CSV table of C-alpha atoms in Angstrom, one decimal:
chain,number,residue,atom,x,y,z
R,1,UNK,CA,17.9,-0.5,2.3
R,2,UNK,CA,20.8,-2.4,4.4
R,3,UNK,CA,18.0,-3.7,6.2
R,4,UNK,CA,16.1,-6.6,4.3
R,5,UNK,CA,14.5,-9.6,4.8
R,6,UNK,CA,12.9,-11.0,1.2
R,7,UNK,CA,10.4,-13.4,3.1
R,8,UNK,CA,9.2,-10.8,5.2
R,9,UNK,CA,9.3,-8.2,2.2
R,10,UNK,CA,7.4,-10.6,0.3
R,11,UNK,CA,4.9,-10.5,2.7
R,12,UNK,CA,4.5,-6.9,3.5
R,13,UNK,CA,4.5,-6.3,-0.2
R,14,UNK,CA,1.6,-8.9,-0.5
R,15,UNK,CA,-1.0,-7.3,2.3
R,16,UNK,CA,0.0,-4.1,0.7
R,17,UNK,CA,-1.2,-4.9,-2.7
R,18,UNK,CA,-4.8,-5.5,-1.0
R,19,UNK,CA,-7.1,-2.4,-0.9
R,20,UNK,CA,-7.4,-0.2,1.7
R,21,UNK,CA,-4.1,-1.1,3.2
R,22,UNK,CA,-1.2,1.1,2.8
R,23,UNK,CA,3.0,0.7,3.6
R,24,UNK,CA,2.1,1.0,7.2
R,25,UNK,CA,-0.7,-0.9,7.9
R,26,UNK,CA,0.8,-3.5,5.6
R,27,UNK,CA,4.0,-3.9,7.8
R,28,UNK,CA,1.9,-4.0,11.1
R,29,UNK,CA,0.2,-7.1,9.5
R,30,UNK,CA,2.6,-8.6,8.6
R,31,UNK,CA,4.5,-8.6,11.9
R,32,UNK,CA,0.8,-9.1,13.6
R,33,UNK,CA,0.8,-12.6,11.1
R,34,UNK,CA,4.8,-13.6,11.7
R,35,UNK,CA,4.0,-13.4,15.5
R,36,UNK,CA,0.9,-15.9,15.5
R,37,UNK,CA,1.1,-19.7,16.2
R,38,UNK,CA,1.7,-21.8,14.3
R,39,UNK,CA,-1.4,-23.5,13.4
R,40,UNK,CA,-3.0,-20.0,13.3
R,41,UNK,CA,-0.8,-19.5,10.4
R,42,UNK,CA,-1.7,-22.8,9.0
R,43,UNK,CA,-5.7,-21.9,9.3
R,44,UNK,CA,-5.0,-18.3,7.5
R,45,UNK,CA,-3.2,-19.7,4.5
R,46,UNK,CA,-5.6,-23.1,4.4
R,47,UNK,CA,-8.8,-19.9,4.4
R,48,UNK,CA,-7.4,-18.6,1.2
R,49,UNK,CA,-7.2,-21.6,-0.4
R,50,UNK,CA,-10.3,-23.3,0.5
R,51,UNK,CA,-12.6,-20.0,-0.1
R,52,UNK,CA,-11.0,-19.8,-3.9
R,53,UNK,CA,-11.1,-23.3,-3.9
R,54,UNK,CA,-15.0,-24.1,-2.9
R,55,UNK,CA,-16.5,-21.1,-4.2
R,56,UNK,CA,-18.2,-20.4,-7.4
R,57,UNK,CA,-21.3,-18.4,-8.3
R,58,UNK,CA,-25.0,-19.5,-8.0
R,59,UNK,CA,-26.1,-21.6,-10.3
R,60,UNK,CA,-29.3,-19.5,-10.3
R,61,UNK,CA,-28.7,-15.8,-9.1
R,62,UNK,CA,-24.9,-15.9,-9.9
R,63,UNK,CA,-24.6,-15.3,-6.0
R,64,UNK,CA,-20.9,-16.6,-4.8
R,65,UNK,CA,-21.9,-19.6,-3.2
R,66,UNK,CA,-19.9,-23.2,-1.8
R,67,UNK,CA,-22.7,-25.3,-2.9
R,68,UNK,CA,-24.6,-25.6,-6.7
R,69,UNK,CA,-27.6,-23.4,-5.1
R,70,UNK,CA,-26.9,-20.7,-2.9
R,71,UNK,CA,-28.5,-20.5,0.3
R,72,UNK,CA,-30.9,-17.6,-0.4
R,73,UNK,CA,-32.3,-19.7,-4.1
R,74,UNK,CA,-32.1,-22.7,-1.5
R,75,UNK,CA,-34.9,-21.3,0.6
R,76,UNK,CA,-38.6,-22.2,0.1
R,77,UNK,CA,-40.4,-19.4,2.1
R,78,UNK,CA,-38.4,-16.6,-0.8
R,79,UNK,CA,-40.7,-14.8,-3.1
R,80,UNK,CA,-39.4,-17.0,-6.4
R,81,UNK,CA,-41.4,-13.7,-8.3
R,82,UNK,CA,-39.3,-11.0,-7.6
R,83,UNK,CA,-35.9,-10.7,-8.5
R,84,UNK,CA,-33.3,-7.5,-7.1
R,85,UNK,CA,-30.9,-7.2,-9.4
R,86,UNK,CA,-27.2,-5.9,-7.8
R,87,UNK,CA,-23.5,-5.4,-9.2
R,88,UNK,CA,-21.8,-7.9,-6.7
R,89,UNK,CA,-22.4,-10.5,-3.9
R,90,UNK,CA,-21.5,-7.7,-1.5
R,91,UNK,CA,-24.8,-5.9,-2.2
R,92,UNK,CA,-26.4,-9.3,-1.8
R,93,UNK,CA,-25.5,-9.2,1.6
R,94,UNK,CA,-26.3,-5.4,3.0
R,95,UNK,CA,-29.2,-6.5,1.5
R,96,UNK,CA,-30.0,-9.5,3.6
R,97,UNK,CA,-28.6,-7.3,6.5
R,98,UNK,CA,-31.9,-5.2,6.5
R,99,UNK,CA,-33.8,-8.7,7.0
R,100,UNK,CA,-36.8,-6.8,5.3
R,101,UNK,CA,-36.5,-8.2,1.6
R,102,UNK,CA,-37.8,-12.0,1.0
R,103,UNK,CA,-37.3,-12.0,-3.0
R,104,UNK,CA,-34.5,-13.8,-4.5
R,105,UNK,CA,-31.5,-12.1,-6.2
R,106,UNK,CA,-29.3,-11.6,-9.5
R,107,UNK,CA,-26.0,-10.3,-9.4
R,108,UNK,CA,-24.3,-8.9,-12.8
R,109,UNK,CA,-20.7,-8.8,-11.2
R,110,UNK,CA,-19.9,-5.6,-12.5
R,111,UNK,CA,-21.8,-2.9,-14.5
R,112,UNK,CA,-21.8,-1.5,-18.0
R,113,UNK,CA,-18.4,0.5,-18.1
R,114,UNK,CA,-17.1,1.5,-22.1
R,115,UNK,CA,-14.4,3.5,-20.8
R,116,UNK,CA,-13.5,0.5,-18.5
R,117,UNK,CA,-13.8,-2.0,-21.6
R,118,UNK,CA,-16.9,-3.8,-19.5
R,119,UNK,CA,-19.6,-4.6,-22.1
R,120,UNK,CA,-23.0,-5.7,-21.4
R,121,UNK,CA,-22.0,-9.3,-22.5
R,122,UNK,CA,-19.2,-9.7,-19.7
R,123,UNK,CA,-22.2,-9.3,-17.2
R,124,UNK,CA,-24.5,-12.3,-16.2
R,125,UNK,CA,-27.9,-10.3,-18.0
R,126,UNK,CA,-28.0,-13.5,-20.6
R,127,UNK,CA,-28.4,-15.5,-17.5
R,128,UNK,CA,-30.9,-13.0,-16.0
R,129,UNK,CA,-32.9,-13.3,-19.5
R,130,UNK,CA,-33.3,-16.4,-19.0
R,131,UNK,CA,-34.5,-16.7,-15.3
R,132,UNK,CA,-37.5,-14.0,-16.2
R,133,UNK,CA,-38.5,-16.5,-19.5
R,134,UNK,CA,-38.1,-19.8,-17.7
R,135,UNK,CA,-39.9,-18.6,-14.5
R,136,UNK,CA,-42.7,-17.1,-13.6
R,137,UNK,CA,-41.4,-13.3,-12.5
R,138,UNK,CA,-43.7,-10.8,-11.5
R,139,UNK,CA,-41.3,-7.6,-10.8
R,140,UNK,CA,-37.7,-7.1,-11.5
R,141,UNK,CA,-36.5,-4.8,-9.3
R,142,UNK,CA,-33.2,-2.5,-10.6
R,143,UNK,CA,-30.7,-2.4,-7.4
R,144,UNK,CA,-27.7,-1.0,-8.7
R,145,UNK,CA,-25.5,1.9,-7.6
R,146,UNK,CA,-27.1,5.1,-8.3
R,147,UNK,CA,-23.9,6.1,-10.4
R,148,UNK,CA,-23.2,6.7,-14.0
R,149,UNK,CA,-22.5,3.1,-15.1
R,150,UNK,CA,-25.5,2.0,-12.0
R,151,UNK,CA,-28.0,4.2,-14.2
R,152,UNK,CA,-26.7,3.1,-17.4
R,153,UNK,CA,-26.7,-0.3,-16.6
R,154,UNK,CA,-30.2,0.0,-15.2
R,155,UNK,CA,-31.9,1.5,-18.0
R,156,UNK,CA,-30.2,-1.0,-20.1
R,157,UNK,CA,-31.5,-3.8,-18.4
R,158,UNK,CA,-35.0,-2.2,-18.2
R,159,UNK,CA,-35.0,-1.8,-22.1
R,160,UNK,CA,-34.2,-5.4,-22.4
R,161,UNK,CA,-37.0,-6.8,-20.3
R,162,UNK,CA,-39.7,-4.5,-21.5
R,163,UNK,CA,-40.2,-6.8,-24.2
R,164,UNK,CA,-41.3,-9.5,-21.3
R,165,UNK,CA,-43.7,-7.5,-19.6
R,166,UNK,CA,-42.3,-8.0,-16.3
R,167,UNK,CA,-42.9,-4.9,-14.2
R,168,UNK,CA,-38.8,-3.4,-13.6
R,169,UNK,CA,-38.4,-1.1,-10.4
R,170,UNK,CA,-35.4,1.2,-9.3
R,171,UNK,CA,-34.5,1.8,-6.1
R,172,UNK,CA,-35.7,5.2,-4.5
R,173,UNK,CA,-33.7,8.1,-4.3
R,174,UNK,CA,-33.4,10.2,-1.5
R,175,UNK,CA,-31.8,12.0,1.5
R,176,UNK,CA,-30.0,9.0,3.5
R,177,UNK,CA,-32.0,8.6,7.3
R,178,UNK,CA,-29.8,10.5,9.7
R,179,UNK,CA,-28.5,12.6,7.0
R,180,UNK,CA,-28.7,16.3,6.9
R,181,UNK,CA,-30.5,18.5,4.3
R,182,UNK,CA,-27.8,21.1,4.8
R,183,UNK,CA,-25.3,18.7,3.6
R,184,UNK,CA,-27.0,17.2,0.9
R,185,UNK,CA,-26.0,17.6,-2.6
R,186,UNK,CA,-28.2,19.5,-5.1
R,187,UNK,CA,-29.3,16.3,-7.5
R,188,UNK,CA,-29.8,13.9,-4.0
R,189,UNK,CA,-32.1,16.5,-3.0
R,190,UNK,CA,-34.0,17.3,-6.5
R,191,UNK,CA,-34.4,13.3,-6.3
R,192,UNK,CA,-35.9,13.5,-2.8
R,193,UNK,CA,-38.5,16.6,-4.2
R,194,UNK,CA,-39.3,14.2,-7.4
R,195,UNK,CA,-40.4,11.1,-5.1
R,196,UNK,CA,-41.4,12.6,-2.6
R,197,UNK,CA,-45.0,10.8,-0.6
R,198,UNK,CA,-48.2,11.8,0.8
R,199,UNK,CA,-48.4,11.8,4.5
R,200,UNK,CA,-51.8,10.1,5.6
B,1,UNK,CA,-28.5,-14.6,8.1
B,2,UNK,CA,-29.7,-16.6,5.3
B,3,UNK,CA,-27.0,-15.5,2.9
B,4,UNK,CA,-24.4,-17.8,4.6
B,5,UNK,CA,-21.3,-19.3,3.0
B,6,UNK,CA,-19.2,-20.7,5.3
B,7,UNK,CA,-15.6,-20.9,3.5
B,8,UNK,CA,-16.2,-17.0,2.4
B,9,UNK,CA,-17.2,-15.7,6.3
B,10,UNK,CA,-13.8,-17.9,7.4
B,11,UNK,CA,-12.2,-16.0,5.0
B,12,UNK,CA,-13.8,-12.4,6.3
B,13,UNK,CA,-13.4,-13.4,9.7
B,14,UNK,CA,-9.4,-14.3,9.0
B,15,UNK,CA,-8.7,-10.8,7.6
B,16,UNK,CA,-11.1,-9.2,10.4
B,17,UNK,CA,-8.9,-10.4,12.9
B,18,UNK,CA,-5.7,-8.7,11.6
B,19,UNK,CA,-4.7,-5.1,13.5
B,20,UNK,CA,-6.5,-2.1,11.7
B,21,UNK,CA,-9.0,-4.4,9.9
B,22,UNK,CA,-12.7,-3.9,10.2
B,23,UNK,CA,-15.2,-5.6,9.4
B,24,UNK,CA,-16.2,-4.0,6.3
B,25,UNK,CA,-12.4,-3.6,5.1
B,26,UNK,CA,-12.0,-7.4,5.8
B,27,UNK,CA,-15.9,-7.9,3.2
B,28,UNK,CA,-13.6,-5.7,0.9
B,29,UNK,CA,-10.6,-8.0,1.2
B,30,UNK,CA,-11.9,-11.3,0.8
B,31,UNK,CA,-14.0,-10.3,-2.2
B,32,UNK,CA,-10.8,-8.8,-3.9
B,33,UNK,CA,-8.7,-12.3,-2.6
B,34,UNK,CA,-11.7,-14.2,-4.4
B,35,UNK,CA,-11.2,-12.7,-7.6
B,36,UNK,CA,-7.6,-12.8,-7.4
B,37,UNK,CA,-6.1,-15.7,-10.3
B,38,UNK,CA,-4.9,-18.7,-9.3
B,39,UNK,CA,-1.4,-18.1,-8.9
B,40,UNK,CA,-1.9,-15.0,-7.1
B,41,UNK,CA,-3.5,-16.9,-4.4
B,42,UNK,CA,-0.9,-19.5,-4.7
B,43,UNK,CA,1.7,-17.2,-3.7
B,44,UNK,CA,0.0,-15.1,-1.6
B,45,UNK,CA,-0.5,-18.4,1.0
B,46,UNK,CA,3.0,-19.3,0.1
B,47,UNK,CA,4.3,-15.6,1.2
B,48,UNK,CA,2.2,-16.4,4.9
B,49,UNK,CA,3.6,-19.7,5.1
B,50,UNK,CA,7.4,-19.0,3.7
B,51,UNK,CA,7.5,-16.0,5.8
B,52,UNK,CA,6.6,-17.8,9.0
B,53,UNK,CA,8.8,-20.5,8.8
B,54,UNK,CA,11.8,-18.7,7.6
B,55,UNK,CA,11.7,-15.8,9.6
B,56,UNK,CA,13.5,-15.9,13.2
B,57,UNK,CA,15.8,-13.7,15.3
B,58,UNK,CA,19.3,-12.5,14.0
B,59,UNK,CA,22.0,-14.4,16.4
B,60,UNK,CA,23.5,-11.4,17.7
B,61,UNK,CA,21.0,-8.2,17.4
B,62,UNK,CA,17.5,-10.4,17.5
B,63,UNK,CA,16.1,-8.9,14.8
B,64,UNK,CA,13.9,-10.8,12.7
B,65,UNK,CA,16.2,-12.4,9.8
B,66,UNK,CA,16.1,-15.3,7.0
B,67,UNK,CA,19.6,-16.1,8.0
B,68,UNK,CA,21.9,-16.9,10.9
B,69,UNK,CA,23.0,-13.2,11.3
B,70,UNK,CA,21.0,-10.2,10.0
B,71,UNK,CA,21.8,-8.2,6.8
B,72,UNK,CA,23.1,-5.5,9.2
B,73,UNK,CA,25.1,-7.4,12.0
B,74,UNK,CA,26.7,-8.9,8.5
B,75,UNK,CA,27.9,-5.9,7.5
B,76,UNK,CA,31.8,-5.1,7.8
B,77,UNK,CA,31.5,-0.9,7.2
B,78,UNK,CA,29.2,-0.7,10.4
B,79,UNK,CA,30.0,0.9,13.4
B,80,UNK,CA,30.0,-2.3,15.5
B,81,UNK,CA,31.2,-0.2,19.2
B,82,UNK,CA,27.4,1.1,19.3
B,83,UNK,CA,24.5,-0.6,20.3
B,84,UNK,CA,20.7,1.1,19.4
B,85,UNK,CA,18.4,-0.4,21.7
B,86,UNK,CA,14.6,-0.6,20.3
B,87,UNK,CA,11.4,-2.2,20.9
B,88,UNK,CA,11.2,-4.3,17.6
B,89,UNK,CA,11.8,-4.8,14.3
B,90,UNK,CA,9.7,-2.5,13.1
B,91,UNK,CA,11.9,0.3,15.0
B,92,UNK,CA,15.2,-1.3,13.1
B,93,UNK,CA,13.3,-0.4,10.0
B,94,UNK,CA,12.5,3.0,11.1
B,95,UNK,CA,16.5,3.8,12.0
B,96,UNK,CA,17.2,2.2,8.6
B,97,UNK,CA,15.1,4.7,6.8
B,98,UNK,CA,16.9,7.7,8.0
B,99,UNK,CA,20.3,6.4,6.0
B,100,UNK,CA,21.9,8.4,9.3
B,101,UNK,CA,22.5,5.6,11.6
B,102,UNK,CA,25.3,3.5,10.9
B,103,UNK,CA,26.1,1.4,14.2
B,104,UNK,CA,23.8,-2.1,15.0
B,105,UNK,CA,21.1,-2.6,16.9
B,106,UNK,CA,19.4,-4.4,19.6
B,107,UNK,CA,16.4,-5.7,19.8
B,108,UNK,CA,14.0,-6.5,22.8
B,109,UNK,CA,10.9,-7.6,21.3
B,110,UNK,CA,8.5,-5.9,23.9
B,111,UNK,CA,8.8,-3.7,26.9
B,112,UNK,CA,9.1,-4.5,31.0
B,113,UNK,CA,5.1,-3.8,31.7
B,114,UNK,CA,4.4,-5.6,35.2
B,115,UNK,CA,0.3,-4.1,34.2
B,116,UNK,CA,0.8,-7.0,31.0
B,117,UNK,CA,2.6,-9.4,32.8
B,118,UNK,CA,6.0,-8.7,30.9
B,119,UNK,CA,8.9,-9.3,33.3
B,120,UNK,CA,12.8,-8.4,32.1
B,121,UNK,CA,13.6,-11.9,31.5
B,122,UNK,CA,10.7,-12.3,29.0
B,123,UNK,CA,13.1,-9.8,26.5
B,124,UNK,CA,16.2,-10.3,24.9
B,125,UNK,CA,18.3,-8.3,27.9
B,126,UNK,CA,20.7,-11.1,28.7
B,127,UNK,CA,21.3,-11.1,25.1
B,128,UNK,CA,22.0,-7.2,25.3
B,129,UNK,CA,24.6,-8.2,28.7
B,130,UNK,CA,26.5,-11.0,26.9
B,131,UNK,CA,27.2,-8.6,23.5
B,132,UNK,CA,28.8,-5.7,25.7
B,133,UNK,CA,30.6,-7.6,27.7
B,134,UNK,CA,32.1,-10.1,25.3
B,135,UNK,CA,32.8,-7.3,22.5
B,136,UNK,CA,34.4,-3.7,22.6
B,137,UNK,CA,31.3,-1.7,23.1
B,138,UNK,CA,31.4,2.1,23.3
B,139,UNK,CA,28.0,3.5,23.6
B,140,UNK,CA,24.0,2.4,23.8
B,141,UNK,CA,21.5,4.0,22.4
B,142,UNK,CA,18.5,3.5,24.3
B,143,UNK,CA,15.6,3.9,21.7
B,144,UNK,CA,12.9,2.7,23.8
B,145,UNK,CA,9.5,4.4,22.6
B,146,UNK,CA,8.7,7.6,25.3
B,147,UNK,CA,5.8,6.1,27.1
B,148,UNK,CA,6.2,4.6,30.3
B,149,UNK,CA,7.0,1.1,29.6
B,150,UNK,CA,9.3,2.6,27.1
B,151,UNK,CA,11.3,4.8,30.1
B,152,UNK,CA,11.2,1.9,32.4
B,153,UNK,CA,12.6,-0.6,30.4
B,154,UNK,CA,15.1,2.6,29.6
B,155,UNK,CA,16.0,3.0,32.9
B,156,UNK,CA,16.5,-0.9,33.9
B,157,UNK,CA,18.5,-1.5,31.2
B,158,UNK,CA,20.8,1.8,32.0
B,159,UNK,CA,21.5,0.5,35.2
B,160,UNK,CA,22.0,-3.0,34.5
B,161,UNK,CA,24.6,-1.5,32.3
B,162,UNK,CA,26.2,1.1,34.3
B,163,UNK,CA,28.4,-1.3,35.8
B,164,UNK,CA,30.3,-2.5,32.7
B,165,UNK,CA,31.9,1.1,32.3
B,166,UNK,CA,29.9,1.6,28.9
B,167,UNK,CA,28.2,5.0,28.2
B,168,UNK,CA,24.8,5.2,27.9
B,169,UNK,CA,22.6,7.6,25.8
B,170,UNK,CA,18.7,8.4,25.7
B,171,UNK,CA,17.0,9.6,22.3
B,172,UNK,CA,16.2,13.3,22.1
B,173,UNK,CA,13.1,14.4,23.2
B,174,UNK,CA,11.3,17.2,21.7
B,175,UNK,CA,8.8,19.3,18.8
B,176,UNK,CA,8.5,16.3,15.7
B,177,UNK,CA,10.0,18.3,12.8
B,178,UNK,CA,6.9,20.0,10.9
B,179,UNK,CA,4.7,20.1,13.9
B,180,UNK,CA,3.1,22.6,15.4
B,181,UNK,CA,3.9,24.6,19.1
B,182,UNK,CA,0.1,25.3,19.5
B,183,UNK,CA,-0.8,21.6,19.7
B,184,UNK,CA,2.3,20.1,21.9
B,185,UNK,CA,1.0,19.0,24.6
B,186,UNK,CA,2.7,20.3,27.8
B,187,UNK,CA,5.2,17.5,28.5
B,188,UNK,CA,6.9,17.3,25.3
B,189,UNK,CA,7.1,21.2,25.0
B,190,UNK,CA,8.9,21.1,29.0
B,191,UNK,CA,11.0,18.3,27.4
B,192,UNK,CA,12.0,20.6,24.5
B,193,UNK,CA,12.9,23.3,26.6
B,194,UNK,CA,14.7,21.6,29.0
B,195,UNK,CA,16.9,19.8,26.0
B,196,UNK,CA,17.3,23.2,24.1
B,197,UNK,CA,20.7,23.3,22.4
B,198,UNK,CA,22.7,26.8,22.0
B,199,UNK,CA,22.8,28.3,18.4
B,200,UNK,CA,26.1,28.9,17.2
């Protein structure tokens, strides 16, 4: 192309290599970030930095945290006896989102994968091993997604706390609220038969 | 929300306030910046900062540049006689992907829009005034988008320049090429038919 700029190429090339963000939308950005002040500029480039600078995981539930304890291990009125186990810190927070759950967390980062190359032992399940015989848990509960390697990963992890005789929950299946029976797929909805409750 | 850490939600909130960025998108961003390695982050901040301080506006067409004079105004095989007047950069960079153009350009960088409080003297119009009267211009383009700030700033320009003798053109308006009749809306399709050309 006659026309090119290798700083601004650079930069379009950079937001494009995030996800979700395509040729387009990476050139808008990048034209949205060349046109901001100069101390905004300064801020944006100082948050990269600083967030991979200051933050590291939970010394306890391998949350990403700034500080040794993350906020949520931090807090005194948490159930200490129940643990939700998630894939990533992102799960952590839709999680604290519904404002319903008071139990603490432990997040793998990542789940059992062979045809990814992710063993069991590139997960943080040693360190949640050793939270369930150090403490005093009462239920484990299994919050992964309900995919292949979310199932695998689950029943894994059940197998290896049986042992313990700490109770180990999975999330409920079902048909999403607001969703549409018509629309639901066949195994969602043989889920949704299988747990289904008693109306009192 | 108890799940609170502060360098990671400056981080979200950075990317949220990008064009086309949600706030889920930006979650997904930051969490994928986070995991990046060192040096990827290293040069990503670099390509923020580099681009802003080394990007500014080609001497003669105003197009952003990392030199004096843009890649294009640099280059001897152009048609230098014609001037294609756009919006931005962005619209240089559209031209340039045809591989059809091959005269220079000129950019405004924004639109008269009394409604936004952008008067003429806020764009690069002088700019546009000293280059055809101090060089040997033959046509210009006006490639203003076809909204209405587009087809004033068209207009104002055409006049301001009627008085130099130079001639002055208007993109073709009409059906985009793989579009469909049935969903035109009225305007364009008039526009079409009133710039039909004769089949030979």
């Amino acid at each position: 192309m006659a026309y090119h700029v290798p700083a601004l190429q650079n930069l379009i090339d950079k937001f494009a290599s995030l996800p979700g963000i395509g040729r387009k939308s990476a050139q808008r950005i990048a034209f949205h970030v060349l046109n901001l002040p100069d101390d905004a500029i300064k801020s944006f480039s100082d948050a990269i930095l600083e967030a991979h600078e200051k933050i590291h995981c939970c010394k306890i539930c391998q949350t990403l945290t700034d500080s040794e304890i993350c906020s949520i291990c931090a807090q005194n009125d948490r159930d200490k006896s129940i643990i939700c186990v998630v894939e990533s810190p992102q799960d952590v927070m839709a999680f604290e989102r519904t404002k319903e759950y008071n139990g603490t967390y432990h997040v793998l980062h990542g789940l059992i994968s062979p045809i990814d190359g992710v063993t069991p032992d590139q997960l943080k399940i040693k360190e949640l091993l050793v939270r369930v015989t150090e403490n005093d848990i009462e239920e484990v509960i299994m919050a992964t997604n309900p995919t292949v390697e979310g199932e695998a990963t689950a029943m894994y992890i059940s197998k290896l706390l049986k042992p313990f005789g700490v109770k180990v929950s999975r999330l409920a299946y079902g048909i999403p609220v607001g969703g549409s029976l018509e629309y639901a797929d066949e195994v969602t909805l043989m889920r949704a038969l299988e747990g289904r409750n008693i109306l009192e």
